[in-house]
């Protein structure tokens, strides 16, 4: 059986980037997220998302920008770092940012810290790989723009 979300799925027309959430190297899950070391590893004050420069260029995103990552399940802010070490169409972010809910539509969670759990499916492990299905989903990314009056 094919996965629900992958770059060949019909949903990829609306959400063309495959986000993979990995375990962080500087903490155990969300433990110690508030420490100075972990906070010093953030980008633009949020969890760091890694993106291929080709994907960033089509979205007018620069290294270090604050970005909005979204799909039909939710939205989150992140800071972006560009790397040639990824395949175009794939983005990576670590799990573990403490959930920091923001204002928005009641039916769509909004996280200001960069917690990918607001975007991933709520399903169990894969019967094929025995790995968590929830660590992968389709998303779209845009530069975060703050609206101001005047």
mmCIF file with all atom_site columns, C-alpha atoms in Angstrom:
data_model
loop_
_atom_site.group_PDB
_atom_site.id
_atom_site.type_symbol
_atom_site.label_atom_id
_atom_site.label_alt_id
_atom_site.label_comp_id
_atom_site.label_asym_id
_atom_site.label_entity_id
_atom_site.label_seq_id
_atom_site.pdbx_PDB_ins_code
_atom_site.Cartn_x
_atom_site.Cartn_y
_atom_site.Cartn_z
_atom_site.occupancy
_atom_site.B_iso_or_equiv
_atom_site.pdbx_formal_charge
_atom_site.auth_seq_id
_atom_site.auth_comp_id
_atom_site.auth_asym_id
_atom_site.auth_atom_id
_atom_site.pdbx_PDB_model_num
ATOM 1   C CA . UNK A 1 1   ? 0.000  0.000  0.000  1.00 0.00 ? 1   UNK A CA 1
ATOM 2   C CA . UNK A 1 2   ? 1.382  3.385  -0.910 1.00 0.00 ? 2   UNK A CA 1
ATOM 3   C CA . UNK A 1 3   ? 1.853  6.051  1.784  1.00 0.00 ? 3   UNK A CA 1
ATOM 4   C CA . UNK A 1 4   ? -0.858 8.656  2.282  1.00 0.00 ? 4   UNK A CA 1
ATOM 5   C CA . UNK A 1 5   ? 1.531  11.559 1.759  1.00 0.00 ? 5   UNK A CA 1
ATOM 6   C CA . UNK A 1 6   ? 4.502  11.501 -0.591 1.00 0.00 ? 6   UNK A CA 1
ATOM 7   C CA . UNK A 1 7   ? 5.722  13.580 -3.534 1.00 0.00 ? 7   UNK A CA 1
ATOM 8   C CA . UNK A 1 8   ? 3.881  11.348 -6.021 1.00 0.00 ? 8   UNK A CA 1
ATOM 9   C CA . UNK A 1 9   ? 0.501  11.693 -4.280 1.00 0.00 ? 9   UNK A CA 1
ATOM 10  C CA . UNK A 1 10  ? -2.260 13.926 -5.702 1.00 0.00 ? 10  UNK A CA 1
ATOM 11  C CA . UNK A 1 11  ? -1.978 16.120 -2.572 1.00 0.00 ? 11  UNK A CA 1
ATOM 12  C CA . UNK A 1 12  ? 1.535  17.158 -3.664 1.00 0.00 ? 12  UNK A CA 1
ATOM 13  C CA . UNK A 1 13  ? -0.034 19.513 -6.226 1.00 0.00 ? 13  UNK A CA 1
ATOM 14  C CA . UNK A 1 14  ? -1.212 21.681 -3.308 1.00 0.00 ? 14  UNK A CA 1
ATOM 15  C CA . UNK A 1 15  ? 1.612  20.883 -0.865 1.00 0.00 ? 15  UNK A CA 1
ATOM 16  C CA . UNK A 1 16  ? 4.708  20.232 -3.033 1.00 0.00 ? 16  UNK A CA 1
ATOM 17  C CA . UNK A 1 17  ? 7.355  19.784 -0.325 1.00 0.00 ? 17  UNK A CA 1
ATOM 18  C CA . UNK A 1 18  ? 7.943  16.570 1.618  1.00 0.00 ? 18  UNK A CA 1
ATOM 19  C CA . UNK A 1 19  ? 8.771  17.469 5.229  1.00 0.00 ? 19  UNK A CA 1
ATOM 20  C CA . UNK A 1 20  ? 10.676 14.937 7.299  1.00 0.00 ? 20  UNK A CA 1
ATOM 21  C CA . UNK A 1 21  ? 10.918 15.547 11.039 1.00 0.00 ? 21  UNK A CA 1
ATOM 22  C CA . UNK A 1 22  ? 14.024 14.105 12.681 1.00 0.00 ? 22  UNK A CA 1
ATOM 23  C CA . UNK A 1 23  ? 15.176 13.669 16.262 1.00 0.00 ? 23  UNK A CA 1
ATOM 24  C CA . UNK A 1 24  ? 17.190 16.671 17.487 1.00 0.00 ? 24  UNK A CA 1
ATOM 25  C CA . UNK A 1 25  ? 20.912 16.307 18.133 1.00 0.00 ? 25  UNK A CA 1
ATOM 26  C CA . UNK A 1 26  ? 20.986 18.891 20.937 1.00 0.00 ? 26  UNK A CA 1
ATOM 27  C CA . UNK A 1 27  ? 18.236 17.549 23.214 1.00 0.00 ? 27  UNK A CA 1
ATOM 28  C CA . UNK A 1 28  ? 16.076 14.509 23.942 1.00 0.00 ? 28  UNK A CA 1
ATOM 29  C CA . UNK A 1 29  ? 12.743 15.153 22.222 1.00 0.00 ? 29  UNK A CA 1
ATOM 30  C CA . UNK A 1 30  ? 11.505 18.399 23.820 1.00 0.00 ? 30  UNK A CA 1
ATOM 31  C CA . UNK A 1 31  ? 13.559 18.108 26.994 1.00 0.00 ? 31  UNK A CA 1
ATOM 32  C CA . UNK A 1 32  ? 15.907 21.056 27.469 1.00 0.00 ? 32  UNK A CA 1
ATOM 33  C CA . UNK A 1 33  ? 14.315 23.081 24.633 1.00 0.00 ? 33  UNK A CA 1
ATOM 34  C CA . UNK A 1 34  ? 14.411 26.184 26.834 1.00 0.00 ? 34  UNK A CA 1
ATOM 35  C CA . UNK A 1 35  ? 18.148 25.910 27.625 1.00 0.00 ? 35  UNK A CA 1
ATOM 36  C CA . UNK A 1 36  ? 20.609 28.487 26.326 1.00 0.00 ? 36  UNK A CA 1
ATOM 37  C CA . UNK A 1 37  ? 22.393 25.894 24.179 1.00 0.00 ? 37  UNK A CA 1
ATOM 38  C CA . UNK A 1 38  ? 19.250 24.816 22.351 1.00 0.00 ? 38  UNK A CA 1
ATOM 39  C CA . UNK A 1 39  ? 17.939 28.368 22.027 1.00 0.00 ? 39  UNK A CA 1
ATOM 40  C CA . UNK A 1 40  ? 21.294 29.365 20.542 1.00 0.00 ? 40  UNK A CA 1
ATOM 41  C CA . UNK A 1 41  ? 20.795 26.773 17.804 1.00 0.00 ? 41  UNK A CA 1
ATOM 42  C CA . UNK A 1 42  ? 17.465 28.277 16.690 1.00 0.00 ? 42  UNK A CA 1
ATOM 43  C CA . UNK A 1 43  ? 17.138 30.338 13.502 1.00 0.00 ? 43  UNK A CA 1
ATOM 44  C CA . UNK A 1 44  ? 15.146 33.592 13.575 1.00 0.00 ? 44  UNK A CA 1
ATOM 45  C CA . UNK A 1 45  ? 13.969 32.540 17.059 1.00 0.00 ? 45  UNK A CA 1
ATOM 46  C CA . UNK A 1 46  ? 12.357 29.295 15.847 1.00 0.00 ? 46  UNK A CA 1
ATOM 47  C CA . UNK A 1 47  ? 13.257 25.682 15.171 1.00 0.00 ? 47  UNK A CA 1
ATOM 48  C CA . UNK A 1 48  ? 15.533 25.451 12.124 1.00 0.00 ? 48  UNK A CA 1
ATOM 49  C CA . UNK A 1 49  ? 14.130 23.979 8.909  1.00 0.00 ? 49  UNK A CA 1
ATOM 50  C CA . UNK A 1 50  ? 16.633 22.900 6.239  1.00 0.00 ? 50  UNK A CA 1
ATOM 51  C CA . UNK A 1 51  ? 15.689 23.514 2.602  1.00 0.00 ? 51  UNK A CA 1
ATOM 52  C CA . UNK A 1 52  ? 17.380 23.159 -0.786 1.00 0.00 ? 52  UNK A CA 1
ATOM 53  C CA . UNK A 1 53  ? 18.333 26.545 -2.334 1.00 0.00 ? 53  UNK A CA 1
ATOM 54  C CA . UNK A 1 54  ? 16.349 25.710 -5.494 1.00 0.00 ? 54  UNK A CA 1
ATOM 55  C CA . UNK A 1 55  ? 13.118 25.353 -3.477 1.00 0.00 ? 55  UNK A CA 1
ATOM 56  C CA . UNK A 1 56  ? 13.909 28.550 -1.574 1.00 0.00 ? 56  UNK A CA 1
ATOM 57  C CA . UNK A 1 57  ? 14.586 30.548 -4.750 1.00 0.00 ? 57  UNK A CA 1
ATOM 58  C CA . UNK A 1 58  ? 11.158 29.743 -6.220 1.00 0.00 ? 58  UNK A CA 1
ATOM 59  C CA . UNK A 1 59  ? 9.608  31.111 -3.006 1.00 0.00 ? 59  UNK A CA 1
ATOM 60  C CA . UNK A 1 60  ? 11.845 34.205 -2.625 1.00 0.00 ? 60  UNK A CA 1
ATOM 61  C CA . UNK A 1 61  ? 13.259 32.787 0.618  1.00 0.00 ? 61  UNK A CA 1
ATOM 62  C CA . UNK A 1 62  ? 16.777 33.624 1.826  1.00 0.00 ? 62  UNK A CA 1
ATOM 63  C CA . UNK A 1 63  ? 18.993 31.803 4.321  1.00 0.00 ? 63  UNK A CA 1
ATOM 64  C CA . UNK A 1 64  ? 17.999 32.863 7.858  1.00 0.00 ? 64  UNK A CA 1
ATOM 65  C CA . UNK A 1 65  ? 14.475 34.024 6.949  1.00 0.00 ? 65  UNK A CA 1
ATOM 66  C CA . UNK A 1 66  ? 11.470 33.461 9.168  1.00 0.00 ? 66  UNK A CA 1
ATOM 67  C CA . UNK A 1 67  ? 9.106  31.173 7.258  1.00 0.00 ? 67  UNK A CA 1
ATOM 68  C CA . UNK A 1 68  ? 5.582  29.797 7.528  1.00 0.00 ? 68  UNK A CA 1
ATOM 69  C CA . UNK A 1 69  ? 5.189  26.056 6.988  1.00 0.00 ? 69  UNK A CA 1
ATOM 70  C CA . UNK A 1 70  ? 1.626  24.852 6.426  1.00 0.00 ? 70  UNK A CA 1
ATOM 71  C CA . UNK A 1 71  ? -0.740 22.179 5.209  1.00 0.00 ? 71  UNK A CA 1
ATOM 72  C CA . UNK A 1 72  ? -4.428 21.375 5.728  1.00 0.00 ? 72  UNK A CA 1
ATOM 73  C CA . UNK A 1 73  ? -3.789 20.342 9.368  1.00 0.00 ? 73  UNK A CA 1
ATOM 74  C CA . UNK A 1 74  ? -1.972 23.391 10.673 1.00 0.00 ? 74  UNK A CA 1
ATOM 75  C CA . UNK A 1 75  ? 0.723  26.034 10.405 1.00 0.00 ? 75  UNK A CA 1
ATOM 76  C CA . UNK A 1 76  ? 4.007  26.746 12.144 1.00 0.00 ? 76  UNK A CA 1
ATOM 77  C CA . UNK A 1 77  ? 6.776  29.292 12.054 1.00 0.00 ? 77  UNK A CA 1
ATOM 78  C CA . UNK A 1 78  ? 10.386 28.214 11.551 1.00 0.00 ? 78  UNK A CA 1
ATOM 79  C CA . UNK A 1 79  ? 13.724 29.708 10.643 1.00 0.00 ? 79  UNK A CA 1
ATOM 80  C CA . UNK A 1 80  ? 15.276 28.463 7.400  1.00 0.00 ? 80  UNK A CA 1
ATOM 81  C CA . UNK A 1 81  ? 18.806 27.339 6.598  1.00 0.00 ? 81  UNK A CA 1
ATOM 82  C CA . UNK A 1 82  ? 19.650 26.547 2.999  1.00 0.00 ? 82  UNK A CA 1
ATOM 83  C CA . UNK A 1 83  ? 21.713 23.486 2.097  1.00 0.00 ? 83  UNK A CA 1
ATOM 84  C CA . UNK A 1 84  ? 22.691 21.641 -1.067 1.00 0.00 ? 84  UNK A CA 1
ATOM 85  C CA . UNK A 1 85  ? 22.726 18.469 1.035  1.00 0.00 ? 85  UNK A CA 1
ATOM 86  C CA . UNK A 1 86  ? 19.022 17.813 0.446  1.00 0.00 ? 86  UNK A CA 1
ATOM 87  C CA . UNK A 1 87  ? 17.120 16.632 -2.581 1.00 0.00 ? 87  UNK A CA 1
ATOM 88  C CA . UNK A 1 88  ? 14.958 19.427 -4.034 1.00 0.00 ? 88  UNK A CA 1
ATOM 89  C CA . UNK A 1 89  ? 11.387 18.967 -2.817 1.00 0.00 ? 89  UNK A CA 1
ATOM 90  C CA . UNK A 1 90  ? 12.446 17.644 0.608  1.00 0.00 ? 90  UNK A CA 1
ATOM 91  C CA . UNK A 1 91  ? 12.753 19.722 3.789  1.00 0.00 ? 91  UNK A CA 1
ATOM 92  C CA . UNK A 1 92  ? 13.941 18.627 7.225  1.00 0.00 ? 92  UNK A CA 1
ATOM 93  C CA . UNK A 1 93  ? 13.144 19.948 10.696 1.00 0.00 ? 93  UNK A CA 1
ATOM 94  C CA . UNK A 1 94  ? 13.911 18.522 14.135 1.00 0.00 ? 94  UNK A CA 1
ATOM 95  C CA . UNK A 1 95  ? 11.138 17.599 16.536 1.00 0.00 ? 95  UNK A CA 1
ATOM 96  C CA . UNK A 1 96  ? 11.161 18.933 20.067 1.00 0.00 ? 96  UNK A CA 1
ATOM 97  C CA . UNK A 1 97  ? 10.290 22.629 19.949 1.00 0.00 ? 97  UNK A CA 1
ATOM 98  C CA . UNK A 1 98  ? 7.911  23.402 22.798 1.00 0.00 ? 98  UNK A CA 1
ATOM 99  C CA . UNK A 1 99  ? 4.427  24.002 21.427 1.00 0.00 ? 99  UNK A CA 1
ATOM 100 C CA . UNK A 1 100 ? 3.703  27.742 21.438 1.00 0.00 ? 100 UNK A CA 1
ATOM 101 C CA . UNK A 1 101 ? 0.154  28.202 20.140 1.00 0.00 ? 101 UNK A CA 1
ATOM 102 C CA . UNK A 1 102 ? -0.673 31.401 18.362 1.00 0.00 ? 102 UNK A CA 1
ATOM 103 C CA . UNK A 1 103 ? -3.842 33.081 17.296 1.00 0.00 ? 103 UNK A CA 1
ATOM 104 C CA . UNK A 1 104 ? -5.627 31.843 14.215 1.00 0.00 ? 104 UNK A CA 1
ATOM 105 C CA . UNK A 1 105 ? -8.564 29.840 13.039 1.00 0.00 ? 105 UNK A CA 1
ATOM 106 C CA . UNK A 1 106 ? -9.892 27.537 15.742 1.00 0.00 ? 106 UNK A CA 1
ATOM 107 C CA . UNK A 1 107 ? -9.891 24.576 13.361 1.00 0.00 ? 107 UNK A CA 1
ATOM 108 C CA . UNK A 1 108 ? -6.240 24.982 12.374 1.00 0.00 ? 108 UNK A CA 1
ATOM 109 C CA . UNK A 1 109 ? -3.480 24.924 15.009 1.00 0.00 ? 109 UNK A CA 1
ATOM 110 C CA . UNK A 1 110 ? -0.860 27.649 14.706 1.00 0.00 ? 110 UNK A CA 1
ATOM 111 C CA . UNK A 1 111 ? 2.530  27.111 16.351 1.00 0.00 ? 111 UNK A CA 1
ATOM 112 C CA . UNK A 1 112 ? 5.038  29.939 16.740 1.00 0.00 ? 112 UNK A CA 1
ATOM 113 C CA . UNK A 1 113 ? 7.992  27.795 17.892 1.00 0.00 ? 113 UNK A CA 1
ATOM 114 C CA . UNK A 1 114 ? 8.389  25.358 14.993 1.00 0.00 ? 114 UNK A CA 1
ATOM 115 C CA . UNK A 1 115 ? 6.805  22.196 16.374 1.00 0.00 ? 115 UNK A CA 1
ATOM 116 C CA . UNK A 1 116 ? 6.090  19.907 13.394 1.00 0.00 ? 116 UNK A CA 1
ATOM 117 C CA . UNK A 1 117 ? 3.415  17.972 15.307 1.00 0.00 ? 117 UNK A CA 1
ATOM 118 C CA . UNK A 1 118 ? 0.816  20.526 14.162 1.00 0.00 ? 118 UNK A CA 1
ATOM 119 C CA . UNK A 1 119 ? 1.428  19.377 10.563 1.00 0.00 ? 119 UNK A CA 1
ATOM 120 C CA . UNK A 1 120 ? 1.877  15.610 10.733 1.00 0.00 ? 120 UNK A CA 1
ATOM 121 C CA . UNK A 1 121 ? -0.748 12.883 10.543 1.00 0.00 ? 121 UNK A CA 1
ATOM 122 C CA . UNK A 1 122 ? -2.032 11.372 13.782 1.00 0.00 ? 122 UNK A CA 1
ATOM 123 C CA . UNK A 1 123 ? -1.446 7.727  12.841 1.00 0.00 ? 123 UNK A CA 1
ATOM 124 C CA . UNK A 1 124 ? 0.492  4.784  14.238 1.00 0.00 ? 124 UNK A CA 1
ATOM 125 C CA . UNK A 1 125 ? 3.684  3.104  13.095 1.00 0.00 ? 125 UNK A CA 1
ATOM 126 C CA . UNK A 1 126 ? 4.160  1.593  9.672  1.00 0.00 ? 126 UNK A CA 1
ATOM 127 C CA . UNK A 1 127 ? 3.529  -2.149 9.453  1.00 0.00 ? 127 UNK A CA 1
ATOM 128 C CA . UNK A 1 128 ? 6.247  -2.317 6.786  1.00 0.00 ? 128 UNK A CA 1
ATOM 129 C CA . UNK A 1 129 ? 9.106  -0.361 8.381  1.00 0.00 ? 129 UNK A CA 1
ATOM 130 C CA . UNK A 1 130 ? 7.959  -0.269 12.020 1.00 0.00 ? 130 UNK A CA 1
ATOM 131 C CA . UNK A 1 131 ? 8.856  3.440  11.918 1.00 0.00 ? 131 UNK A CA 1
ATOM 132 C CA . UNK A 1 132 ? 6.644  6.356  12.901 1.00 0.00 ? 132 UNK A CA 1
ATOM 133 C CA . UNK A 1 133 ? 4.459  7.518  10.033 1.00 0.00 ? 133 UNK A CA 1
ATOM 134 C CA . UNK A 1 134 ? 3.930  10.804 11.801 1.00 0.00 ? 134 UNK A CA 1
ATOM 135 C CA . UNK A 1 135 ? 7.451  11.990 11.013 1.00 0.00 ? 135 UNK A CA 1
ATOM 136 C CA . UNK A 1 136 ? 6.658  12.695 7.360  1.00 0.00 ? 136 UNK A CA 1
ATOM 137 C CA . UNK A 1 137 ? 4.080  14.868 5.610  1.00 0.00 ? 137 UNK A CA 1
ATOM 138 C CA . UNK A 1 138 ? 3.489  17.199 2.673  1.00 0.00 ? 138 UNK A CA 1
ATOM 139 C CA . UNK A 1 139 ? 3.718  20.963 3.232  1.00 0.00 ? 139 UNK A CA 1
ATOM 140 C CA . UNK A 1 140 ? 4.031  24.314 1.498  1.00 0.00 ? 140 UNK A CA 1
ATOM 141 C CA . UNK A 1 141 ? 6.370  27.046 2.683  1.00 0.00 ? 141 UNK A CA 1
ATOM 142 C CA . UNK A 1 142 ? 6.347  30.797 2.268  1.00 0.00 ? 142 UNK A CA 1
ATOM 143 C CA . UNK A 1 143 ? 8.252  33.710 3.752  1.00 0.00 ? 143 UNK A CA 1
ATOM 144 C CA . UNK A 1 144 ? 6.498  34.919 6.895  1.00 0.00 ? 144 UNK A CA 1
ATOM 145 C CA . UNK A 1 145 ? 5.311  38.481 6.545  1.00 0.00 ? 145 UNK A CA 1
ATOM 146 C CA . UNK A 1 146 ? 4.150  40.510 9.504  1.00 0.00 ? 146 UNK A CA 1
ATOM 147 C CA . UNK A 1 147 ? 1.215  42.804 8.802  1.00 0.00 ? 147 UNK A CA 1
ATOM 148 C CA . UNK A 1 148 ? 1.495  46.240 10.357 1.00 0.00 ? 148 UNK A CA 1
ATOM 149 C CA . UNK A 1 149 ? -0.828 49.215 10.302 1.00 0.00 ? 149 UNK A CA 1
ATOM 150 C CA . UNK A 1 150 ? 0.668  52.123 8.427  1.00 0.00 ? 150 UNK A CA 1
#
